[in-house]
Amino acid sequence: MSEETFDVIIVGAGVLGVATAYYIQLNSPEKKILLIDRNLAAGQANTAMSAAAVRNMFASSTNQILTDTSIKYFEYVQNELGHELFFEKTGYLWLLSESQFKQESVQLWMQRMKASGVHYKVYNKKELKELIPGLNVDFSGDEEAELMHLQEADFGLFGGDCGVLDPTRLVEHYFEEFKKITHVKPRFGVCVKKLLLEAVPKLDLPGEPHVWQQKKVTGVITDKGTMRAKTVVLATGAWANELLDPVGIDSMTKAKKRQLFVIHAEDNPKLHDLLDTKGFNELGCIPFTILPSAGVYFRPQLQERGFWIGCGDKFGRGYEYIQTDDMMVPESAYYENSMYPVLAKYLPAFESARPVNSWAGGYCYSPDRIPFVYEECGVLVVNGASGSGIMKADALGRIADALYRGEPEAELFGGKHVSSKMLSIKDRNVEIESVVI
Ligand SMILES: Cc1cc2nc3c(=O)[nH]c(=O)nc-3n(C[C@H](O)[C@H](O)[C@H](O)COP(=O)(O)OP(=O)(O)OC[C@H]3O[C@@H](n4cnc5c(N)ncnc54)[C@H](O)[C@@H]3O)c2cc1C
């Protein structure tokens, strides 16, 4: 089989791969860039599994800038470019007990948001109860709630610039724009088996590259043949380790299973009332809401007249080194025995509600919960979005492009500049993120 050569091969057409492909091609119009994925279309893996919520309410100023600029770009795409992303500003509502609210980490989170100009509002218990009459804010005398260690909702931390969108439409935006300017048709159903590691220069000695030779990743070995490129971009998310380990690059990421369960309001008037909660946003709907205990959250799904229920369980939910097929199977008992009892305690409207659909995927976690964008030996890696890759996609695509071009700084949407190496391993300059769902 003949070997093809490109300037750049981008492996992975999830939201991070397509955003990166678009920005690299936009700023290097002469380069031959090939985008490949083993799936049959773009955005079919974790991007499609996501709750697709977007928030700038992070504790680290690093994540604040990545998300705030990305969200503003999404608004621009929808409002100015006229590409419908179904971006709806539902807002994000964190329900917190008094002791949680007083924690140093929460106070610091609010201080940092204020300093960065991230808008938020604090509601007290009385205001919460007025806005969401169905919210149970008093667990006194409730033995079950005590047994479950449920904390009461004393405060609400609300961010009105946050919301939800359709990740398929977002992928489509970057992918379509990329296709307009690329010289090479993207290829699907192509699985990368290995990164091609070669000696530079090649001496054609048996067994090279030897330890004394300089070496570099010079392409990919796929099930459709070997392809060469000066730069290989790995945007393979929760599968990055499979390709990086064999060449000795430590990806430093781990995957964790995450699942979503869909509840429709159907003929339950209490669920309709909850969905139509007024006072938080112009849509007149309940915001994306995070309950005070157990990591349970839900988002409204207005088109389906329902809710997506998720849980960011921490201790007790194992890390996997890479995302396996088992991870992709949702666990109905998990909803039934873990999430549902919590949900129904805070919001009795969910009592006896059962999922009509569910799915599972994986978060690709970095140790500090901040993404990685770095280049090493011919490979440019974009991953570790730690469960919030949709909402950071635009900034990450621009940073990856600046790094590719050797620019010291990346210009994010709206004109803010950041170091193109701030998300790298060697020159990492980030604040640790504490607000991860
Ligand atoms: C349940 C759940 C809820 C989430 N909720 C949110 C949310 O509300 N907001 C948010 O911002 N984020 C959320 N996320 C996280 C978000 O989905 C990810 O951060 C984002 O999709 C990462 O994008 P990606 O392009 O890195 O990964 P992916 O979309 O997984 O793309 C990686 C691509 O690489 C391809 N690939 C992998 N290995 C190979 C190979 N060897 N050869 C060829 N192709 C390969 C895969 O086929 C895939 O298409 C959620 C995730 C889950 C699972």
GROMACS .gro file of C-alpha atoms and ligand atoms in nm:
model
  490
    1MET     CA    1   0.000   0.000   0.000
    2SER     CA    2   0.143   0.342  -0.091
    3GLU     CA    3   0.204   0.588   0.190
    4GLU     CA    4   0.035   0.925   0.175
    5THR     CA    5   0.194   1.238   0.321
    6PHE     CA    6   0.025   1.539   0.480
    7ASP     CA    7   0.137   1.842   0.677
    8VAL     CA    8  -0.092   1.754   0.965
    9ILE     CA    9  -0.297   1.448   1.054
   10ILE     CA   10  -0.562   1.508   1.318
   11VAL     CA   11  -0.677   1.189   1.486
   12GLY     CA   12  -1.020   1.219   1.646
   13ALA     CA   13  -1.317   1.414   1.513
   14GLY     CA   14  -1.486   1.487   1.845
   15VAL     CA   15  -1.555   1.849   1.932
   16LEU     CA   16  -1.190   1.909   2.022
   17GLY     CA   17  -1.061   1.750   1.702
   18VAL     CA   18  -1.293   1.944   1.471
   19ALA     CA   19  -1.232   2.277   1.647
   20THR     CA   20  -0.856   2.221   1.626
   21ALA     CA   21  -0.875   2.117   1.260
   22TYR     CA   22  -1.072   2.429   1.176
   23TYR     CA   23  -0.839   2.675   1.346
   24ILE     CA   24  -0.519   2.516   1.216
   25GLN     CA   25  -0.649   2.517   0.860
   26LEU     CA   26  -0.789   2.870   0.892
   27ASN     CA   27  -0.452   3.011   0.998
   28SER     CA   28  -0.237   2.792   0.776
   29PRO     CA   29  -0.441   2.783   0.455
   30GLU     CA   30  -0.163   2.628   0.248
   31LYS     CA   31  -0.122   2.321   0.472
   32LYS     CA   32  -0.257   1.979   0.379
   33ILE     CA   33  -0.455   1.868   0.682
   34LEU     CA   34  -0.619   1.528   0.711
   35LEU     CA   35  -0.886   1.471   0.978
   36ILE     CA   36  -0.960   1.107   1.058
   37ASP     CA   37  -1.179   0.914   1.300
   38ARG     CA   38  -1.256   0.547   1.348
   39ASN     CA   39  -1.626   0.627   1.380
   40LEU     CA   40  -1.834   0.685   1.071
   41ALA     CA   41  -1.908   1.052   1.138
   42ALA     CA   42  -1.779   1.343   1.344
   43GLY     CA   43  -1.878   1.390   1.708
   44GLN     CA   44  -2.012   1.040   1.769
   45ALA     CA   45  -1.811   0.946   2.081
   46ASN     CA   46  -1.811   1.133   2.414
   47THR     CA   47  -1.912   1.456   2.248
   48ALA     CA   48  -2.247   1.298   2.163
   49MET     CA   49  -2.281   1.151   2.514
   50SER     CA   50  -2.246   1.481   2.694
   51ALA     CA   51  -2.505   1.675   2.889
   52ALA     CA   52  -2.396   1.959   2.660
   53ALA     CA   53  -2.417   2.219   2.927
   54VAL     CA   54  -2.186   2.518   2.917
   55ARG     CA   55  -2.080   2.731   3.213
   56ASN     CA   56  -1.823   2.993   3.290
   57MET     CA   57  -1.873   2.932   3.664
   58PHE     CA   58  -1.540   2.772   3.743
   59ALA     CA   59  -1.314   2.830   4.041
   60SER     CA   60  -0.990   2.851   3.845
   61SER     CA   61  -0.933   3.160   3.635
   62THR     CA   62  -0.784   2.919   3.379
   63ASN     CA   63  -1.114   2.741   3.321
   64GLN     CA   64  -1.303   3.069   3.349
   65ILE     CA   65  -1.118   3.216   3.053
   66LEU     CA   66  -1.137   2.894   2.847
   67THR     CA   67  -1.512   2.866   2.896
   68ASP     CA   68  -1.613   3.231   2.899
   69THR     CA   69  -1.449   3.301   2.563
   70SER     CA   70  -1.582   2.974   2.415
   71ILE     CA   71  -1.938   3.047   2.528
   72LYS     CA   72  -1.918   3.396   2.378
   73TYR     CA   73  -1.802   3.240   2.053
   74PHE     CA   74  -2.097   2.997   2.059
   75GLU     CA   75  -2.333   3.293   2.102
   76TYR     CA   76  -2.162   3.465   1.809
   77VAL     CA   77  -2.203   3.153   1.591
   78GLN     CA   78  -2.569   3.132   1.675
   79ASN     CA   79  -2.662   3.501   1.670
   80GLU     CA   80  -2.423   3.649   1.415
   81LEU     CA   81  -2.339   3.360   1.183
   82GLY     CA   82  -2.692   3.225   1.201
   83HIS     CA   83  -2.587   2.866   1.269
   84GLU     CA   84  -2.842   2.728   1.513
   85LEU     CA   85  -2.669   2.563   1.809
   86PHE     CA   86  -2.986   2.544   2.020
   87PHE     CA   87  -2.788   2.738   2.278
   88GLU     CA   88  -3.037   2.819   2.550
   89LYS     CA   89  -2.938   3.035   2.846
   90THR     CA   90  -3.103   2.827   3.114
   91GLY     CA   91  -2.843   2.929   3.370
   92TYR     CA   92  -2.667   2.706   3.624
   93LEU     CA   93  -2.795   2.678   3.978
   94TRP     CA   94  -2.573   2.530   4.248
   95LEU     CA   95  -2.774   2.443   4.557
   96LEU     CA   96  -2.556   2.453   4.867
   97SER     CA   97  -2.603   2.400   5.238
   98GLU     CA   98  -2.492   2.673   5.474
   99SER     CA   99  -2.176   2.483   5.571
  100GLN     CA  100  -2.092   2.421   5.205
  101PHE     CA  101  -2.154   2.785   5.121
  102LYS     CA  102  -1.921   2.900   5.399
  103GLN     CA  103  -1.638   2.670   5.290
  104GLU     CA  104  -1.320   2.852   5.200
  105SER     CA  105  -1.319   2.688   4.857
  106VAL     CA  106  -1.668   2.821   4.776
  107GLN     CA  107  -1.579   3.171   4.900
  108LEU     CA  108  -1.263   3.164   4.686
  109TRP     CA  109  -1.468   3.041   4.390
  110MET     CA  110  -1.700   3.342   4.422
  111GLN     CA  111  -1.410   3.583   4.472
  112ARG     CA  112  -1.237   3.458   4.161
  113MET     CA  113  -1.556   3.481   3.954
  114LYS     CA  114  -1.602   3.839   4.071
  115ALA     CA  115  -1.242   3.925   3.986
  116SER     CA  116  -1.282   3.774   3.637
  117GLY     CA  117  -1.613   3.947   3.571
  118VAL     CA  118  -1.812   3.621   3.569
  119HIS     CA  119  -2.167   3.719   3.663
  120TYR     CA  120  -2.339   3.525   3.940
  121LYS     CA  121  -2.613   3.580   4.192
  122VAL     CA  122  -2.671   3.431   4.537
  123TYR     CA  123  -3.020   3.326   4.647
  124ASN     CA  124  -3.111   3.253   5.008
  125LYS     CA  125  -3.336   2.970   5.119
  126LYS     CA  126  -3.652   3.183   5.125
  127GLU     CA  127  -3.591   3.310   4.774
  128LEU     CA  128  -3.517   2.958   4.652
  129LYS     CA  129  -3.841   2.827   4.796
  130GLU     CA  130  -4.036   3.110   4.635
  131LEU     CA  131  -3.880   3.043   4.297
  132ILE     CA  132  -3.899   2.663   4.316
  133PRO     CA  133  -4.199   2.581   4.535
  134GLY     CA  134  -4.147   2.207   4.480
  135LEU     CA  135  -3.794   2.213   4.625
  136ASN     CA  136  -3.769   2.043   4.962
  137VAL     CA  137  -3.556   2.276   5.175
  138ASP     CA  138  -3.635   2.130   5.515
  139PHE     CA  139  -3.516   1.783   5.609
  140SER     CA  140  -3.572   1.826   5.983
  141GLY     CA  141  -3.715   1.507   6.132
  142ASP     CA  142  -3.657   1.316   5.807
  143GLU     CA  143  -3.469   1.005   5.915
  144GLU     CA  144  -3.413   0.888   5.559
  145ALA     CA  145  -3.253   1.219   5.464
  146GLU     CA  146  -3.033   1.193   5.772
  147LEU     CA  147  -2.935   0.836   5.686
  148MET     CA  148  -2.849   0.952   5.334
  149HIS     CA  149  -2.639   1.244   5.468
  150LEU     CA  150  -2.840   1.488   5.263
  151GLN     CA  151  -2.759   1.851   5.322
  152GLU     CA  152  -3.031   2.111   5.298
  153ALA     CA  153  -3.047   2.367   5.019
  154ASP     CA  154  -2.977   2.689   5.210
  155PHE     CA  155  -2.824   2.888   4.927
  156GLY     CA  156  -2.833   2.896   4.550
  157LEU     CA  157  -2.539   3.015   4.345
  158PHE     CA  158  -2.674   3.110   4.004
  159GLY     CA  159  -2.493   3.193   3.680
  160GLY     CA  160  -2.717   3.345   3.416
  161ASP     CA  161  -2.465   3.336   3.130
  162CYS     CA  162  -2.453   2.956   3.138
  163GLY     CA  163  -2.682   2.718   2.951
  164VAL     CA  164  -2.717   2.417   2.728
  165LEU     CA  165  -2.665   2.358   2.358
  166ASP     CA  166  -2.674   2.083   2.100
  167PRO     CA  167  -2.322   1.935   2.070
  168THR     CA  168  -2.404   1.780   1.732
  169ARG     CA  169  -2.476   2.125   1.593
  170LEU     CA  170  -2.155   2.261   1.743
  171VAL     CA  171  -1.949   1.983   1.586
  172GLU     CA  172  -2.130   2.046   1.260
  173HIS     CA  173  -2.033   2.415   1.272
  174TYR     CA  174  -1.659   2.347   1.304
  175PHE     CA  175  -1.669   2.050   1.068
  176GLU     CA  176  -1.857   2.234   0.794
  177GLU     CA  177  -1.630   2.539   0.823
  178PHE     CA  178  -1.325   2.313   0.811
  179LYS     CA  179  -1.456   2.133   0.502
  180LYS     CA  180  -1.499   2.467   0.322
  181ILE     CA  181  -1.128   2.547   0.353
  182THR     CA  182  -0.945   2.215   0.367
  183HIS     CA  183  -0.766   2.062   0.068
  184VAL     CA  184  -0.815   1.708   0.196
  185LYS     CA  185  -1.148   1.531   0.243
  186PRO     CA  186  -1.185   1.406   0.605
  187ARG     CA  187  -1.189   1.029   0.638
  188PHE     CA  188  -1.406   0.819   0.865
  189GLY     CA  189  -1.390   0.452   0.956
  190VAL     CA  190  -1.012   0.480   0.984
  191CYS     CA  191  -0.868   0.342   1.308
  192VAL     CA  192  -0.519   0.442   1.416
  193LYS     CA  193  -0.344   0.135   1.551
  194LYS     CA  194  -0.010   0.295   1.635
  195LEU     CA  195   0.186   0.616   1.609
  196LEU     CA  196   0.473   0.585   1.366
  197LEU     CA  197   0.798   0.654   1.552
  198GLU     CA  198   1.108   0.694   1.339
  199ALA     CA  199   1.470   0.801   1.363
  200VAL     CA  200   1.554   1.149   1.239
  201PRO     CA  201   1.744   1.127   1.012
  202LYS     CA  202   1.662   0.771   0.909
  203LEU     CA  203   1.977   0.566   0.864
  204ASP     CA  204   1.788   0.248   0.766
  205LEU     CA  205   1.969   0.046   1.030
  206PRO     CA  206   1.802  -0.272   1.150
  207GLY     CA  207   1.591  -0.207   1.463
  208GLU     CA  208   1.608   0.174   1.452
  209PRO     CA  209   1.529   0.411   1.612
  210HIS     CA  210   1.806   0.329   1.856
  211VAL     CA  211   1.846   0.503   2.187
  212TRP     CA  212   2.126   0.726   2.055
  213GLN     CA  213   1.921   0.844   1.760
  214GLN     CA  214   1.691   1.143   1.758
  215LYS     CA  215   1.337   1.028   1.701
  216LYS     CA  216   0.999   1.169   1.626
  217VAL     CA  217   0.643   1.065   1.552
  218THR     CA  218   0.623   1.093   1.175
  219GLY     CA  219   0.276   0.960   1.107
  220VAL     CA  220   0.017   0.700   1.197
  221ILE     CA  221  -0.026   0.332   1.121
  222THR     CA  222  -0.395   0.272   1.056
  223ASP     CA  223  -0.613  -0.019   0.949
  224LYS     CA  224  -0.618   0.149   0.607
  225GLY     CA  225  -0.242   0.186   0.577
  226THR     CA  226   0.040   0.411   0.694
  227MET     CA  227   0.006   0.788   0.661
  228ARG     CA  228   0.282   1.039   0.724
  229ALA     CA  229   0.270   1.393   0.854
  230LYS     CA  230   0.505   1.653   0.998
  231THR     CA  231   0.265   1.691   1.292
  232VAL     CA  232   0.018   1.439   1.430
  233VAL     CA  233  -0.257   1.593   1.642
  234LEU     CA  234  -0.411   1.353   1.893
  235ALA     CA  235  -0.763   1.456   1.988
  236THR     CA  236  -0.863   1.106   2.090
  237GLY     CA  237  -1.002   1.207   2.430
  238ALA     CA  238  -1.044   0.917   2.669
  239TRP     CA  239  -0.847   0.687   2.438
  240ALA     CA  240  -0.526   0.893   2.418
  241ASN     CA  241  -0.326   0.653   2.636
  242GLU     CA  242  -0.371   0.368   2.387
  243LEU     CA  243  -0.161   0.558   2.134
  244LEU     CA  244   0.073   0.758   2.358
  245ASP     CA  245   0.190   0.479   2.591
  246PRO     CA  246   0.359   0.264   2.326
  247VAL     CA  247   0.582   0.557   2.223
  248GLY     CA  248   0.665   0.648   2.582
  249ILE     CA  249   0.464   0.968   2.618
  250ASP     CA  250   0.281   0.989   2.950
  251SER     CA  251  -0.066   1.124   2.875
  252MET     CA  252  -0.141   1.167   3.248
  253THR     CA  253  -0.513   1.129   3.195
  254LYS     CA  254  -0.763   0.874   3.324
  255ALA     CA  255  -1.122   0.806   3.229
  256LYS     CA  256  -1.422   0.778   3.456
  257LYS     CA  257  -1.764   0.651   3.362
  258ARG     CA  258  -2.043   0.907   3.349
  259GLN     CA  259  -2.406   0.839   3.262
  260LEU     CA  260  -2.723   1.026   3.187
  261PHE     CA  261  -3.084   0.921   3.237
  262VAL     CA  262  -3.376   1.085   3.059
  263ILE     CA  263  -3.703   1.156   3.239
  264HIS     CA  264  -3.999   1.294   3.046
  265ALA     CA  265  -4.255   1.511   3.221
  266GLU     CA  266  -4.530   1.325   3.027
  267ASP     CA  267  -4.860   1.346   3.216
  268ASN     CA  268  -4.702   1.446   3.546
  269PRO     CA  269  -4.818   1.806   3.616
  270LYS     CA  270  -4.562   1.848   3.896
  271LEU     CA  271  -4.276   1.776   3.657
  272HIS     CA  272  -4.423   2.019   3.402
  273ASP     CA  273  -4.440   2.284   3.675
  274LEU     CA  274  -4.080   2.216   3.771
  275LEU     CA  275  -3.967   2.237   3.409
  276ASP     CA  276  -4.157   2.564   3.366
  277THR     CA  277  -4.004   2.727   3.675
  278LYS     CA  278  -4.008   3.103   3.617
  279GLY     CA  279  -3.779   3.376   3.747
  280PHE     CA  280  -3.433   3.246   3.660
  281ASN     CA  281  -3.411   3.306   3.286
  282GLU     CA  282  -3.597   3.445   2.988
  283LEU     CA  283  -3.691   3.094   2.879
  284GLY     CA  284  -3.904   3.052   3.190
  285CYS     CA  285  -3.749   2.715   3.273
  286ILE     CA  286  -3.562   2.551   3.558
  287PRO     CA  287  -3.185   2.603   3.525
  288PHE     CA  288  -2.925   2.328   3.506
  289THR     CA  289  -2.935   2.240   3.876
  290ILE     CA  290  -2.677   2.074   4.099
  291LEU     CA  291  -2.816   1.933   4.424
  292PRO     CA  292  -2.623   1.989   4.749
  293SER     CA  293  -2.548   1.620   4.808
  294ALA     CA  294  -2.421   1.309   4.632
  295GLY     CA  295  -2.323   1.489   4.311
  296VAL     CA  296  -2.668   1.453   4.154
  297TYR     CA  297  -2.763   1.714   3.894
  298PHE     CA  298  -3.022   1.762   3.623
  299ARG     CA  299  -3.070   1.979   3.318
  300PRO     CA  300  -3.392   2.077   3.148
  301GLN     CA  301  -3.457   1.942   2.799
  302LEU     CA  302  -3.717   2.178   2.661
  303GLN     CA  303  -3.774   2.018   2.320
  304GLU     CA  304  -3.845   1.679   2.482
  305ARG     CA  305  -4.029   1.837   2.778
  306GLY     CA  306  -3.811   1.653   3.019
  307PHE     CA  307  -3.489   1.632   3.216
  308TRP     CA  308  -3.150   1.467   3.183
  309ILE     CA  309  -3.030   1.341   3.518
  310GLY     CA  310  -2.661   1.283   3.590
  311CYS     CA  311  -2.427   1.230   3.880
  312GLY     CA  312  -2.067   1.337   3.930
  313ASP     CA  313  -1.989   1.063   4.180
  314LYS     CA  314  -1.635   1.087   4.308
  315PHE     CA  315  -1.501   0.846   4.575
  316GLY     CA  316  -1.641   0.501   4.498
  317ARG     CA  317  -1.657   0.537   4.120
  318GLY     CA  318  -1.337   0.388   3.986
  319TYR     CA  319  -1.100   0.545   3.739
  320GLU     CA  320  -1.026   0.348   3.428
  321TYR     CA  321  -0.701   0.396   3.250
  322ILE     CA  322  -0.875   0.419   2.915
  323GLN     CA  323  -1.239   0.414   2.824
  324THR     CA  324  -1.355   0.057   2.773
  325ASP     CA  325  -1.668  -0.081   2.604
  326ASP     CA  326  -1.811  -0.173   2.946
  327MET     CA  327  -1.808   0.191   3.035
  328MET     CA  328  -2.050   0.269   2.756
  329VAL     CA  329  -2.331   0.068   2.919
  330PRO     CA  330  -2.560   0.269   3.149
  331GLU     CA  331  -2.652   0.102   3.479
  332SER     CA  332  -3.027   0.114   3.549
  333ALA     CA  333  -2.965   0.005   3.911
  334TYR     CA  334  -2.739   0.306   3.954
  335TYR     CA  335  -3.027   0.537   3.868
  336GLU     CA  336  -3.273   0.338   4.075
  337ASN     CA  337  -3.070   0.295   4.393
  338SER     CA  338  -2.822   0.582   4.390
  339MET     CA  339  -2.953   0.881   4.201
  340TYR     CA  340  -3.330   0.849   4.225
  341PRO     CA  341  -3.357   0.846   4.608
  342VAL     CA  342  -3.155   1.169   4.626
  343LEU     CA  343  -3.345   1.336   4.344
  344ALA     CA  344  -3.687   1.248   4.485
  345LYS     CA  345  -3.590   1.372   4.831
  346TYR     CA  346  -3.501   1.721   4.709
  347LEU     CA  347  -3.770   1.735   4.443
  348PRO     CA  348  -4.065   1.509   4.524
  349ALA     CA  349  -4.203   1.587   4.175
  350PHE     CA  350  -3.965   1.313   4.054
  351GLU     CA  351  -4.129   1.051   4.277
  352SER     CA  352  -4.194   0.734   4.074
  353ALA     CA  353  -4.045   0.894   3.758
  354ARG     CA  354  -3.855   0.636   3.557
  355PRO     CA  355  -3.603   0.689   3.273
  356VAL     CA  356  -3.721   0.653   2.916
  357ASN     CA  357  -3.365   0.655   2.784
  358SER     CA  358  -3.009   0.646   2.914
  359TRP     CA  359  -2.651   0.635   2.791
  360ALA     CA  360  -2.297   0.634   2.923
  361GLY     CA  361  -1.957   0.765   2.828
  362GLY     CA  362  -1.641   0.874   3.002
  363TYR     CA  363  -1.480   1.188   3.133
  364CYS     CA  364  -1.113   1.223   3.043
  365TYR     CA  365  -0.962   1.361   3.364
  366SER     CA  366  -0.635   1.546   3.403
  367PRO     CA  367  -0.479   1.560   3.753
  368ASP     CA  368  -0.558   1.932   3.803
  369ARG     CA  369  -0.890   1.916   3.610
  370ILE     CA  370  -0.754   2.159   3.352
  371PRO     CA  371  -0.712   2.044   2.989
  372PHE     CA  372  -0.384   1.954   2.826
  373VAL     CA  373  -0.258   2.109   2.502
  374TYR     CA  374   0.107   2.020   2.441
  375GLU     CA  375   0.349   1.913   2.175
  376GLU     CA  376   0.603   1.639   2.223
  377CYS     CA  377   0.820   1.470   1.963
  378GLY     CA  378   0.594   1.547   1.669
  379VAL     CA  379   0.264   1.483   1.848
  380LEU     CA  380   0.032   1.765   1.952
  381VAL     CA  381  -0.208   1.641   2.220
  382VAL     CA  382  -0.542   1.806   2.303
  383ASN     CA  383  -0.725   1.625   2.582
  384GLY     CA  384  -0.795   1.604   2.958
  385ALA     CA  385  -1.101   1.830   2.938
  386SER     CA  386  -1.221   1.665   3.263
  387GLY     CA  387  -1.590   1.655   3.179
  388SER     CA  388  -1.615   2.000   3.027
  389GLY     CA  389  -1.472   1.976   2.678
  390ILE     CA  390  -1.773   2.110   2.491
  391MET     CA  391  -1.770   2.435   2.684
  392LYS     CA  392  -1.394   2.484   2.632
  393ALA     CA  393  -1.376   2.365   2.273
  394ASP     CA  394  -1.331   2.698   2.103
  395ALA     CA  395  -1.048   2.815   2.329
  396LEU     CA  396  -0.872   2.477   2.309
  397GLY     CA  397  -0.890   2.474   1.930
  398ARG     CA  398  -0.734   2.821   1.915
  399ILE     CA  399  -0.460   2.734   2.167
  400ALA     CA  400  -0.375   2.413   1.979
  401ASP     CA  401  -0.348   2.613   1.657
  402ALA     CA  402  -0.119   2.876   1.815
  403LEU     CA  403   0.103   2.599   1.951
  404TYR     CA  404   0.113   2.434   1.610
  405ARG     CA  405   0.226   2.760   1.448
  406GLY     CA  406   0.488   2.819   1.718
  407GLU     CA  407   0.315   3.137   1.831
  408PRO     CA  408   0.392   3.233   2.193
  409GLU     CA  409   0.034   3.347   2.247
  410ALA     CA  410  -0.311   3.240   2.136
  411GLU     CA  411  -0.583   3.494   2.074
  412LEU     CA  412  -0.912   3.372   2.214
  413PHE     CA  413  -1.254   3.489   2.098
  414GLY     CA  414  -1.308   3.850   2.200
  415GLY     CA  415  -0.940   3.937   2.175
  416LYS     CA  416  -0.802   3.797   2.503
  417HIS     CA  417  -0.449   3.659   2.478
  418VAL     CA  418  -0.310   3.360   2.667
  419SER     CA  419   0.022   3.179   2.649
  420SER     CA  420   0.001   2.898   2.394
  421LYS     CA  421   0.200   2.684   2.639
  422MET     CA  422  -0.007   2.746   2.949
  423LEU     CA  423  -0.186   2.409   2.914
  424SER     CA  424   0.131   2.216   2.830
  425ILE     CA  425   0.303   1.972   3.062
  426LYS     CA  426   0.646   2.136   3.083
  427ASP     CA  427   0.542   2.504   3.095
  428ARG     CA  428   0.206   2.450   3.262
  429ASN     CA  429   0.072   2.768   3.420
  430VAL     CA  430  -0.277   2.699   3.550
  431GLU     CA  431  -0.486   2.720   3.866
  432ILE     CA  432  -0.617   2.389   3.999
  433GLU     CA  433  -0.989   2.348   3.936
  434SER     CA  434  -1.210   2.259   4.233
  435VAL     CA  435  -1.557   2.299   4.082
  436VAL     CA  436  -1.596   1.981   3.880
  437ILE     CA  437  -1.930   1.808   3.840
  438LIG     C1  438  -2.222   1.173   3.046
  438LIG     C2  439  -2.134   1.288   3.004
  438LIG     C3  440  -2.175   1.418   3.029
  438LIG     C4  441  -2.096   1.526   2.989
  438LIG     N1  442  -2.144   1.651   3.006
  438LIG     C5  443  -2.074   1.758   2.960
  438LIG     C6  444  -2.128   1.888   2.968
  438LIG     O1  445  -2.238   1.911   3.018
  438LIG     N2  446  -2.055   1.991   2.917
  438LIG     C7  447  -1.931   1.971   2.860
  438LIG     O2  448  -1.867   2.069   2.819
  438LIG     N3  449  -1.879   1.848   2.853
  438LIG     C8  450  -1.946   1.740   2.900
  438LIG     N4  451  -1.894   1.615   2.890
  438LIG     C9  452  -1.757   1.599   2.845
  438LIG    C10  453  -1.746   1.615   2.696
  438LIG     O3  454  -1.833   1.525   2.634
  438LIG    C11  455  -1.600   1.591   2.655
  438LIG     O4  456  -1.513   1.671   2.732
  438LIG    C12  457  -1.578   1.622   2.508
  438LIG     O5  458  -1.672   1.558   2.428
  438LIG    C13  459  -1.437   1.578   2.469
  438LIG     O6  460  -1.423   1.591   2.331
  438LIG     P1  461  -1.314   1.506   2.254
  438LIG     O7  462  -1.317   1.555   2.116
  438LIG     O8  463  -1.186   1.510   2.330
  438LIG     O9  464  -1.362   1.354   2.273
  438LIG     P2  465  -1.455   1.259   2.186
  438LIG    O10  466  -1.582   1.325   2.148
  438LIG    O11  467  -1.465   1.134   2.265
  438LIG    O12  468  -1.372   1.238   2.054
  438LIG    C14  469  -1.258   1.157   2.046
  438LIG    C15  470  -1.260   1.093   1.909
  438LIG    O13  471  -1.139   1.019   1.889
  438LIG    C16  472  -1.172   0.906   1.812
  438LIG     N5  473  -1.067   0.806   1.834
  438LIG    C17  474  -1.021   0.759   1.952
  438LIG     N6  475  -0.922   0.670   1.931
  438LIG    C18  476  -0.906   0.661   1.795
  438LIG    C19  477  -0.819   0.585   1.711
  438LIG     N7  478  -0.730   0.502   1.764
  438LIG     N8  479  -0.829   0.600   1.577
  438LIG    C20  480  -0.920   0.686   1.523
  438LIG     N9  481  -1.005   0.759   1.598
  438LIG    C21  482  -0.998   0.747   1.733
  438LIG    C22  483  -1.307   0.862   1.869
  438LIG    O14  484  -1.375   0.780   1.778
  438LIG    C23  485  -1.375   0.996   1.893
  438LIG    O15  486  -1.457   1.035   1.786
  438LIG    C24  487  -1.970   1.504   2.927
  438LIG    C25  488  -1.929   1.373   2.902
  438LIG    C26  489  -2.010   1.266   2.939
  438LIG    C27  490  -1.963   1.127   2.910
   0.00000   0.00000   0.00000
